[in-house]
Tab-separated table of C-alpha atoms and ligand atoms in Angstrom:
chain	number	residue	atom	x	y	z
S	1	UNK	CA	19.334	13.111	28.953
S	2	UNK	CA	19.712	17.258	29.115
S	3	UNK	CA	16.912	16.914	26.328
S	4	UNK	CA	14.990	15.165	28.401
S	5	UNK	CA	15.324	16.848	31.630
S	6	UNK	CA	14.284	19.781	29.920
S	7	UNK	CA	11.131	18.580	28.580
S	8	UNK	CA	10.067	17.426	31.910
S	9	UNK	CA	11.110	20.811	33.505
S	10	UNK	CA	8.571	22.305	30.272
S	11	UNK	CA	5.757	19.925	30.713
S	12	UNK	CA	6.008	20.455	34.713
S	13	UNK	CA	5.739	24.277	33.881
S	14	UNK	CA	3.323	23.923	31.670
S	15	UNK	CA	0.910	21.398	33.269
S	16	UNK	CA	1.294	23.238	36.756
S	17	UNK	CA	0.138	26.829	35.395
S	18	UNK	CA	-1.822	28.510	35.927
S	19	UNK	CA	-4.134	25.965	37.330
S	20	UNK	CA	-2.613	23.953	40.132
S	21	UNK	CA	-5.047	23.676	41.865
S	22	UNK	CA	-8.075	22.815	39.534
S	23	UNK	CA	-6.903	19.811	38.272
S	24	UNK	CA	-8.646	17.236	39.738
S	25	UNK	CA	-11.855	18.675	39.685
S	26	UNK	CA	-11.910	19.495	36.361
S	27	UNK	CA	-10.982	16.195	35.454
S	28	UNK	CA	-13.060	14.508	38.322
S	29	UNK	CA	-10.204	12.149	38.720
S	30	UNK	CA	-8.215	11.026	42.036
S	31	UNK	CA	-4.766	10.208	40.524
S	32	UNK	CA	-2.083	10.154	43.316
S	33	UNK	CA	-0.791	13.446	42.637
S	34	UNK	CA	-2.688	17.018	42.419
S	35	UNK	CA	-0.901	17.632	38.882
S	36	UNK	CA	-1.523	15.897	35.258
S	37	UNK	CA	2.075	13.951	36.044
S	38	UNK	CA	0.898	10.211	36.714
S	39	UNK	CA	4.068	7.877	37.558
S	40	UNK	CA	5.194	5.112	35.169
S	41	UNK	CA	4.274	2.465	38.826
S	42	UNK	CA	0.517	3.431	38.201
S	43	UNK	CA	0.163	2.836	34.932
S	44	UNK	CA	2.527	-0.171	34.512
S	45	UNK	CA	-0.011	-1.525	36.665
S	46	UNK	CA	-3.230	0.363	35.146
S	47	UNK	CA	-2.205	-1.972	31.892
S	48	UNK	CA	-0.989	-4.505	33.231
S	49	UNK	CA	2.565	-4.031	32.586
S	50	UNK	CA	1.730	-2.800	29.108
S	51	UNK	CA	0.071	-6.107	28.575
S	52	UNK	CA	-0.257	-6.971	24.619
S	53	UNK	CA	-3.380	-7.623	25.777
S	54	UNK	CA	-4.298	-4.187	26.385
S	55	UNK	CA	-2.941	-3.215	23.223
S	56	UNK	CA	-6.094	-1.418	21.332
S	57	UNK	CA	-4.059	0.823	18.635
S	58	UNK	CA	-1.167	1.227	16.874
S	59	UNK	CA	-0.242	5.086	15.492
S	60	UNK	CA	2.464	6.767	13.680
S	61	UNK	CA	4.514	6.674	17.451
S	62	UNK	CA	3.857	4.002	19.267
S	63	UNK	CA	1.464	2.032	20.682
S	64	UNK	CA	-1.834	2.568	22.650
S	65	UNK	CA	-3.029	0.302	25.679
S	66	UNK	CA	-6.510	0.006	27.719
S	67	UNK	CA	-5.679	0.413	31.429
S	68	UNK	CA	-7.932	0.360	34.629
S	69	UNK	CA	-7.239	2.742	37.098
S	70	UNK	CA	-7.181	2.371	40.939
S	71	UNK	CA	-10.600	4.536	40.992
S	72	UNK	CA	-11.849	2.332	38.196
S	73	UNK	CA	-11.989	4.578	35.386
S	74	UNK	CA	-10.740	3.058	32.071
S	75	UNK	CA	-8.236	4.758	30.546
S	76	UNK	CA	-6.024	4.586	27.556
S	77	UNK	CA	-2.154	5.172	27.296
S	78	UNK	CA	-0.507	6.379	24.114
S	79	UNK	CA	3.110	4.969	24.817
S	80	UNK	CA	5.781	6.601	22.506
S	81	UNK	CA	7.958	4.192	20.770
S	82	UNK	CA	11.719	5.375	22.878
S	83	UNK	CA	13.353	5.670	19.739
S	84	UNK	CA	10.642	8.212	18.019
S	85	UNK	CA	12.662	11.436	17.923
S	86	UNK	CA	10.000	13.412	16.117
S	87	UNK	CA	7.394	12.257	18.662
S	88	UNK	CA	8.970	14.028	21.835
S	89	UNK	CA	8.142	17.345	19.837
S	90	UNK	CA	4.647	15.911	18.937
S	91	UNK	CA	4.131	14.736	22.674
S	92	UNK	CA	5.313	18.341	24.547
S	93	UNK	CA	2.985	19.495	22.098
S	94	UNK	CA	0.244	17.711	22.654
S	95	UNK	CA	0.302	18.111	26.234
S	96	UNK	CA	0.649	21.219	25.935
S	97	UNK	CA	-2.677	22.056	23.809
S	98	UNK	CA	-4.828	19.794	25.631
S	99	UNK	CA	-3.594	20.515	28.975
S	100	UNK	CA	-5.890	23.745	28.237
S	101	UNK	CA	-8.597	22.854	25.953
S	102	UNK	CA	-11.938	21.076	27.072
S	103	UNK	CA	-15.172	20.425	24.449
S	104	UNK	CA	-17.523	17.608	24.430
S	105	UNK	CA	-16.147	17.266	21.100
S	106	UNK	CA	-12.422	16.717	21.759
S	107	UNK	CA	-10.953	13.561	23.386
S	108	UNK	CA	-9.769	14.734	27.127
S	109	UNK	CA	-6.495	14.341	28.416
S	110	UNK	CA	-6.225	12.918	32.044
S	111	UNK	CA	-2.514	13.004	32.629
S	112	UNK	CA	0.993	12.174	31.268
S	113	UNK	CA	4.024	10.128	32.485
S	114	UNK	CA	7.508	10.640	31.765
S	115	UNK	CA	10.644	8.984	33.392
S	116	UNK	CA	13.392	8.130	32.109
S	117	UNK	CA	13.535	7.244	28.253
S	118	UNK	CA	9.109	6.803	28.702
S	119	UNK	CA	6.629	9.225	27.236
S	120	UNK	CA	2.842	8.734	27.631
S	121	UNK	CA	-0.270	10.332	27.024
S	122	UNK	CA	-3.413	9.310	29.214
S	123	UNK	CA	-6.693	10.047	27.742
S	124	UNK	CA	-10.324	9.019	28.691
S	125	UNK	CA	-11.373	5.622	26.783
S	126	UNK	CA	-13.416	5.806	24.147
S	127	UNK	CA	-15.007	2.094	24.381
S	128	UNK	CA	-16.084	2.514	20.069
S	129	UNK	CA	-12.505	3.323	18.896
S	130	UNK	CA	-12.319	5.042	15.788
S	131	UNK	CA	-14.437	6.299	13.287
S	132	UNK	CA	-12.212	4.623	10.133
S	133	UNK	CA	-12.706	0.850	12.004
S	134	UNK	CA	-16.414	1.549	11.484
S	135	UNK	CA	-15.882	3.106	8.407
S	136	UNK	CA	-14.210	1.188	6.330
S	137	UNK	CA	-15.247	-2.154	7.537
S	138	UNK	CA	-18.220	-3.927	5.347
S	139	UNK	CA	-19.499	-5.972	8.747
S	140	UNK	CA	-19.413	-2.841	10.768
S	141	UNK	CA	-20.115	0.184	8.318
S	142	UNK	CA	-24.018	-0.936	7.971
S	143	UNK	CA	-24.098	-0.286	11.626
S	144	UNK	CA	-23.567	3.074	10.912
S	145	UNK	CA	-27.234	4.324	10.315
S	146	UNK	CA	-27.173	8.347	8.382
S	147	UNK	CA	-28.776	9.283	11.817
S	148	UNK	CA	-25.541	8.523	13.453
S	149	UNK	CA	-23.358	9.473	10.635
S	150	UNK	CA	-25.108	13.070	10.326
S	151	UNK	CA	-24.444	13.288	13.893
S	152	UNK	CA	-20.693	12.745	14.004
S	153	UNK	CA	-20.116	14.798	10.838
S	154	UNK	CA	-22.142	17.449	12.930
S	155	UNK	CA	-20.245	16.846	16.158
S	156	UNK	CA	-16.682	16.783	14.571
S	157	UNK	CA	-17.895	19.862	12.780
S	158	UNK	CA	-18.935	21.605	16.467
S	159	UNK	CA	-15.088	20.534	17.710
S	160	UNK	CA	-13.158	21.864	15.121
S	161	UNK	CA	-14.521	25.525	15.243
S	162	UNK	CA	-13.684	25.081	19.224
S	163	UNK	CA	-10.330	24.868	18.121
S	164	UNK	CA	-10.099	27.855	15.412
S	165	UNK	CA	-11.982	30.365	17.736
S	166	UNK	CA	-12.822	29.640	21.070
S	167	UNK	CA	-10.469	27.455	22.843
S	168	UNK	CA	-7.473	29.394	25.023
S	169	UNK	CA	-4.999	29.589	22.756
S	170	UNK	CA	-6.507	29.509	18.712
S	171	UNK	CA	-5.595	25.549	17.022
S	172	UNK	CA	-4.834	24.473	13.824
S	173	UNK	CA	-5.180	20.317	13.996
S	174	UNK	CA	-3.739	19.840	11.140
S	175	UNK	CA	-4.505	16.313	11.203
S	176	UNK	CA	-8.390	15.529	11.043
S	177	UNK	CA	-8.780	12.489	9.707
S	178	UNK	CA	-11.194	9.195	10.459
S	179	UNK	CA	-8.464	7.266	12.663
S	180	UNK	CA	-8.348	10.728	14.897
S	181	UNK	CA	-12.116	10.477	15.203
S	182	UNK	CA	-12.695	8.551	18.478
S	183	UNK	CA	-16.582	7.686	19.455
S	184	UNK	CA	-17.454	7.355	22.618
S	185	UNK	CA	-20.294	4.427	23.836
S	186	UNK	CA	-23.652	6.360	22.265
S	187	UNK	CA	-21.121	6.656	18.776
S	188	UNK	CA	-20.624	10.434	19.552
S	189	UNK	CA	-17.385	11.831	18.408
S	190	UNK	CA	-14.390	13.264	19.700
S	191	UNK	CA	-11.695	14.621	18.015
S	192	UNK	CA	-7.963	13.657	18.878
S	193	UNK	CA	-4.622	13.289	18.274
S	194	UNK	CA	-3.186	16.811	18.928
S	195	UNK	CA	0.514	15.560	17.979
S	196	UNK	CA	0.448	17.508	14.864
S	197	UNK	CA	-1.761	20.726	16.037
S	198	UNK	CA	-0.264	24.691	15.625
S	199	UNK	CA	-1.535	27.737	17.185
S	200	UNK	CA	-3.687	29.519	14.992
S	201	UNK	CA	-1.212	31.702	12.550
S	202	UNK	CA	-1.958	35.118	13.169
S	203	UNK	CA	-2.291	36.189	9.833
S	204	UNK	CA	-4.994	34.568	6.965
S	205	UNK	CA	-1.897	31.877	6.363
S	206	UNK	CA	1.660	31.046	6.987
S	207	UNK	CA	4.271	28.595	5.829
S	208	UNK	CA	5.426	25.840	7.476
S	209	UNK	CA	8.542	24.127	7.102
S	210	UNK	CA	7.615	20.877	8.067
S	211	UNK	CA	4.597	19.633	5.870
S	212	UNK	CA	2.981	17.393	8.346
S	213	UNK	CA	-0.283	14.961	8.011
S	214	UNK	CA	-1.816	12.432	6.431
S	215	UNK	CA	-2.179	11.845	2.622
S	216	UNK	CA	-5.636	12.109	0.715
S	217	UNK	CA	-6.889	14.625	3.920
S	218	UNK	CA	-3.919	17.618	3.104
S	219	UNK	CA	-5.258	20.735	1.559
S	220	UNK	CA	-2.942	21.083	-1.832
S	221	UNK	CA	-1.656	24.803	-1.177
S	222	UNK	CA	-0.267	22.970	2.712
S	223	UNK	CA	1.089	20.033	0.621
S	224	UNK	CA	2.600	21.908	-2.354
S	225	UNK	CA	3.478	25.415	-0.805
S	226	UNK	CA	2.989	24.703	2.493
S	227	UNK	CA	0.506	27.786	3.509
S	228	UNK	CA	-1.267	26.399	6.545
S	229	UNK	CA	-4.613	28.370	7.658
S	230	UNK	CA	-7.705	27.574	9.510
S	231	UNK	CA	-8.815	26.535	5.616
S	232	UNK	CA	-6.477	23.314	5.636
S	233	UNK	CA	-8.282	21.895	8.316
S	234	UNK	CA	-11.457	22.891	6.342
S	235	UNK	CA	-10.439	21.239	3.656
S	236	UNK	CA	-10.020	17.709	5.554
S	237	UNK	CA	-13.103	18.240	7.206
S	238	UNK	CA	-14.911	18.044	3.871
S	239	UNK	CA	-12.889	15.167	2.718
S	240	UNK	CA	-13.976	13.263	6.101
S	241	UNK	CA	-16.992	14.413	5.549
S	242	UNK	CA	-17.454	12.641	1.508
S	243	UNK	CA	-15.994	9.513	3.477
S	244	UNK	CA	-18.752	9.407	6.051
S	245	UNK	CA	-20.888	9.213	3.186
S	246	UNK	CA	-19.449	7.212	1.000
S	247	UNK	CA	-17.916	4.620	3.194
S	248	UNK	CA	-15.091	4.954	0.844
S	249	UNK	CA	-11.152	6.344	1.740
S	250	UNK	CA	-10.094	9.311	0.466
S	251	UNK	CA	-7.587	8.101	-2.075
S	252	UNK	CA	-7.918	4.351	-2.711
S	253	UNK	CA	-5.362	3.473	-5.488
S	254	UNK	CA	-7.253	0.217	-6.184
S	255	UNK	CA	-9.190	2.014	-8.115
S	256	UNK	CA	-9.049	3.476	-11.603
S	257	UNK	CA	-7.948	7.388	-12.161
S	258	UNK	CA	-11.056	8.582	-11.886
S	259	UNK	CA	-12.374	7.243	-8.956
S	260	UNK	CA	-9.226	6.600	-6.752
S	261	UNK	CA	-9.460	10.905	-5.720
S	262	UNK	CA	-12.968	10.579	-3.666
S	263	UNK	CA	-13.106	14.395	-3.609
S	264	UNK	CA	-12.735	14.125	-7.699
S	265	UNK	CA	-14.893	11.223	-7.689
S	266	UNK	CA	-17.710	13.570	-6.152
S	267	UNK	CA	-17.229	16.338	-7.917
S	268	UNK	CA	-18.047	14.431	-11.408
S	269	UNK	CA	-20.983	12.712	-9.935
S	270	UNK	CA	-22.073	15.745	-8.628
S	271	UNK	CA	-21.842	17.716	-11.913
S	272	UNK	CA	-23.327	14.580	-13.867
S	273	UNK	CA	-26.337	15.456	-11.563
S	274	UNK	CA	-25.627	11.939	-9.881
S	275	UNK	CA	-24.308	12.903	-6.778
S	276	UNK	CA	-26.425	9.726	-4.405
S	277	UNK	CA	-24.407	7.192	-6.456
S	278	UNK	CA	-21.761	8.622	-4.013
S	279	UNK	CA	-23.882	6.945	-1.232
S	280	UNK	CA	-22.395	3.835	1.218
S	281	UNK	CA	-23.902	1.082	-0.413
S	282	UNK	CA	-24.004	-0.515	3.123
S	283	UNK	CA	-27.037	2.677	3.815
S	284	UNK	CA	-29.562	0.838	1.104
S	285	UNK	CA	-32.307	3.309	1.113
S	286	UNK	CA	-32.328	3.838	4.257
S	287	UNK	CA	-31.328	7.501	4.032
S	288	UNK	CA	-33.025	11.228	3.867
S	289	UNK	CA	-31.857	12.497	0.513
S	290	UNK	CA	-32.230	16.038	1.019
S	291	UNK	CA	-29.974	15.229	4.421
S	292	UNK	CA	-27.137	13.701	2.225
S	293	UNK	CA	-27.764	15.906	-0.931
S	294	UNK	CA	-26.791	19.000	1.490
S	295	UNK	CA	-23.521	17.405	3.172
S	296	UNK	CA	-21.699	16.428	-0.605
S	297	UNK	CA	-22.428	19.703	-1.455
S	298	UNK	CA	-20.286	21.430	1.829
S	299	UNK	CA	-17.804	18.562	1.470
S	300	UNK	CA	-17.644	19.532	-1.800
S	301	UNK	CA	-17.548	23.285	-0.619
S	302	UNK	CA	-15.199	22.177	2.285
S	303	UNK	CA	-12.646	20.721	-0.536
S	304	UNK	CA	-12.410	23.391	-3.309
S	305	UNK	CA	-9.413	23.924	-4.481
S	306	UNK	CA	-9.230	28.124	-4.176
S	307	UNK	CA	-8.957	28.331	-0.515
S	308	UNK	CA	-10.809	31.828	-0.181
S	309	UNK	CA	-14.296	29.854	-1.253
S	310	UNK	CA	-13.871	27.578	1.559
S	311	UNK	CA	-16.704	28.060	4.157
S	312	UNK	CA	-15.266	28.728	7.640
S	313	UNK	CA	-15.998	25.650	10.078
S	314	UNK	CA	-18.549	27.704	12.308
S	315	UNK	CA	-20.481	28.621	8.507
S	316	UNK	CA	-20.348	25.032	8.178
S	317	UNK	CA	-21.748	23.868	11.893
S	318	UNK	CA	-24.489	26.543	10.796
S	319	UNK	CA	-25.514	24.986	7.750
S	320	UNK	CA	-25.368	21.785	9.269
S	321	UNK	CA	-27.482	22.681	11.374
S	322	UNK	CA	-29.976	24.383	9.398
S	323	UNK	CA	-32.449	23.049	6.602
S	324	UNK	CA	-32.956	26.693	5.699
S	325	UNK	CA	-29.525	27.171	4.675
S	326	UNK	CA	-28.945	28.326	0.751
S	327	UNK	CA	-25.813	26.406	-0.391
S	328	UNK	CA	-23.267	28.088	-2.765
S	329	UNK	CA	-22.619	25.886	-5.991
S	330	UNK	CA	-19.066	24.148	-4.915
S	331	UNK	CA	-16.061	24.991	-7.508
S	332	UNK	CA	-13.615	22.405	-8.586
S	333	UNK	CA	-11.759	20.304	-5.857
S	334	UNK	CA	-8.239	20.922	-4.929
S	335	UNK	CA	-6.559	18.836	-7.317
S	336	UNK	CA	-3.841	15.831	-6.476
S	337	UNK	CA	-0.395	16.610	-5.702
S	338	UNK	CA	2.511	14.444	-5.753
S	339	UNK	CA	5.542	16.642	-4.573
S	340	UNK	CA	6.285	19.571	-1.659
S	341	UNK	CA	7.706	22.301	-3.085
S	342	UNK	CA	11.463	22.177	-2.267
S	343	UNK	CA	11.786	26.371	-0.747
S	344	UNK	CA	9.069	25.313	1.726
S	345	UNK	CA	11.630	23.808	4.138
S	346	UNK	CA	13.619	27.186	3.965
S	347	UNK	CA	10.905	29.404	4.621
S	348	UNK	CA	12.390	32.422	6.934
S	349	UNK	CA	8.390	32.905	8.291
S	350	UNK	CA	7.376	29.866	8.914
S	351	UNK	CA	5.249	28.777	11.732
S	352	UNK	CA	7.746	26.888	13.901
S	353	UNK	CA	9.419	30.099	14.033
S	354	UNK	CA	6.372	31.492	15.290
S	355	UNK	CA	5.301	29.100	17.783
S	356	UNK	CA	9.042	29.173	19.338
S	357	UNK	CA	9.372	33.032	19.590
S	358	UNK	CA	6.049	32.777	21.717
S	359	UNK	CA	6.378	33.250	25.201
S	360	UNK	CA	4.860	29.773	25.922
S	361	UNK	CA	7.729	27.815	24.287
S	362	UNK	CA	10.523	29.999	25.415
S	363	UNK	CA	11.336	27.818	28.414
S	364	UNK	CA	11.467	25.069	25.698
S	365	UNK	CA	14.357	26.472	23.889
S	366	UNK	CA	15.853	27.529	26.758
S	367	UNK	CA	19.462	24.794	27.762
S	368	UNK	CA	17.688	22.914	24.855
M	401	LIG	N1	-8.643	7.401	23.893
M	401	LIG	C1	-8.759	6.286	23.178
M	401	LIG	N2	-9.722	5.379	23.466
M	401	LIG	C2	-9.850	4.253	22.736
M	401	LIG	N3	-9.075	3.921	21.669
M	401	LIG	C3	-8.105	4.780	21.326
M	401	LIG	C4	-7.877	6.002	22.061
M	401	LIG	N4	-6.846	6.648	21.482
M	401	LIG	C5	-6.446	5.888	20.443
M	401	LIG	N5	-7.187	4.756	20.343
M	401	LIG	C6	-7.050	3.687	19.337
M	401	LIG	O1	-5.681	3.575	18.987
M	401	LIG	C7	-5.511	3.813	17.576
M	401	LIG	C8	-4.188	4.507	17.341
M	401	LIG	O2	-4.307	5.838	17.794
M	401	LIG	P1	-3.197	6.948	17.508
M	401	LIG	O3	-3.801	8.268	17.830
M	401	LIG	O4	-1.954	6.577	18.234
M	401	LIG	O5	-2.843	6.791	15.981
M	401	LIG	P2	-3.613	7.131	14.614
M	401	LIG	O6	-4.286	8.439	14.727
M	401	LIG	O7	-4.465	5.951	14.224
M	401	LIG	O8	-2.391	7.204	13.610
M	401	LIG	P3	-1.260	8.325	13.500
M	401	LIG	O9	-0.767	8.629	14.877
M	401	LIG	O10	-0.229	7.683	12.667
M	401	LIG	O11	-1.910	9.511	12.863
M	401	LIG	C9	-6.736	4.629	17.161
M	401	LIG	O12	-7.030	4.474	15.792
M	401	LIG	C10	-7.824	4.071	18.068
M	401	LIG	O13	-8.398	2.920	17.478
């Protein structure tokens, strides 16, 4: 309970500075009260009592419902399973993060509930879902035209520099991956799923001591060492970006050795001079070559294994957006891993440490 009264006290801190007042016009929203807090009443009846029918997703922590709100805009409610103790550090720190970030590229949050032993997130709906249900689904992936592909790899490409550079306080995601791509009703995408994010380490890299993400997306040096940079997110990027291409996942153990590793998988084709066998088969021929030619090669660039030759992710929105662009020859791909290295859990400077000792988390701690 003290745990919990204290993250309230945080989030009500948090969400109330320093913008009180702006809240519901930057969100153009009418919720009953002038802050991001929306009671459990409204939303129980938003979804319909958490309807399984308005179940639309299932994550690591919980599940996510479709709700209708009084004003009749659609919404959609990440519910935290009660029992998910990791997730009430993921949720203050997702509020937190998106309370203060806003990009046409990054899924918006309208609002959060918590009472008693609830936590919710409240998001805009994204009527497409996500980018792996397209993906990696034969009936759906051939309506993914390269038009539209091109234009969420270019899209999830403009977010993620947002993030590293521009946005309030500097983001790592940590977590880019196709389930965290969301696409709005055009199939434009937004990024989300902040549970994971850091701020920015202040330095080129530091160590954290909880190795976080998803498997086949994690940079080696994060998932061996645990060095964390604006690079590791680079490094996903270009492994999203060889799925959005291929259609295939990034490690699919169905398959032999060699092809299992997708970033591997390109990396021979692409030094056999056969890189468009990489294609979707669901794409035909229906595809600019020179367009897909240039994105293996920065996924490839994205994904290589010494981190200091990965392109930064505004160098990569750039080339991206540029036909003009002269594209270094990609080294080899990080390789597979299979174990964290045991001393990363003891580092002394690691970024938890960091993010606590800053101001913004010091209420946090504080009776914690
Ligand atoms: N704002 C939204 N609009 C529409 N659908 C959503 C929204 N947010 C999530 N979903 C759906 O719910 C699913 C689960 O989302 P969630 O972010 O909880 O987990 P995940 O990213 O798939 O997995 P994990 O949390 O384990 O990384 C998504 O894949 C998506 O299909």
């Amino acid at each position: 309970m003290g745990l919990l009264r204290t993250i309230r006290r945080y989030l009500y801190g948090i969400l109330n500075y320093p913008r009180r007042n702006e809240v519901g016009g930057n969100f153009g929203m009418s919720f009953e009260t002038p802050d991001l807090f929306i009671s459990l009443r409204t939303l129980q009846v938003a979804t319909n009592f958490f309807s399984k029918k308005n179940v639309i997703g299932q994550g690591g922590f919980g599940r996510v419902y479709k709700g209708l709100m009084p004003n009749g805009q659609e919404i959609a409610v990440k519910k935290l399973s009660s029992n998910s103790t990791p997730g009430v550090i993921e949720f203050t720190n997702e509020v937190k993060l998106l309370s203060e970030i806003r990009h046409l590229n990054l899924v918006t949050l309208l609002g959060c509930c918590v009472e008693g032993s609830d936590k919710m997130l409240v998001y805009e709906y994204l009527p497409n879902k996500s980018l792996d249900c397209f993906l990696f689904d034969k009936e759906k992936s051939s309506s993914l035209d390269w038009t539209t592909r091109f234009n969420i790899a270019k899209g999830v490409a403009r977010g993620i520099p947002y993030l590293h550079e521009e946005a309030p306080m500097k983001i790592l995601h940590r977590d880019i991956k196709a389930s965290n791509i969301l696409l709005d009703e055009s199939l434009n995408p937004k990024i989300s799923d902040f549970g994971l994010a850091r701020l920015c380490p202040e330095e080129d890299s530091l160590m954290s001591t909880r190795v976080s993400g998803t498997h086949g997306y994690m940079a080696p040096e994060y998932a061996m060492h645990g060095y964390l940079s604006v690079k590791t997110d680079v490094f996903s990027y270009g492994i999203l970006l060889l799925e959005i291409i291929s259609g295939r996942r990034s490690l699919d153990r169905r398959l032999s050795t060699d092809h299992a590793d997708l970033a591997n998988f390109a990396w021979t084709l692409y030094q056999a001079g056969k890189m468009l066998e990489l294609v979707d088969p669901a794409l035909g021929d229906h595809y600019n070559t020179d367009s897909v030619g240039m994105c293996i090669q920065i996924g490839l660039l994205c994904c290589q294994q010494t981190v200091a030759d990965r392109p930064d992710m505004n160098s990569i929105h750039l080339m991206l957006s540029s036909d003009s662009f002269t594209l270094l020859e990609p080294g080899k791909p990080g390789g597979r891993w299979t174990s964290m290295k045991s001393g990363v859990r003891n580092s002394i400077n690691t970024l938890e440490d960091h993010f606590r000792n800053s101001s913004s988390f010091s209420s946090f701690d504080e009776g914690s």
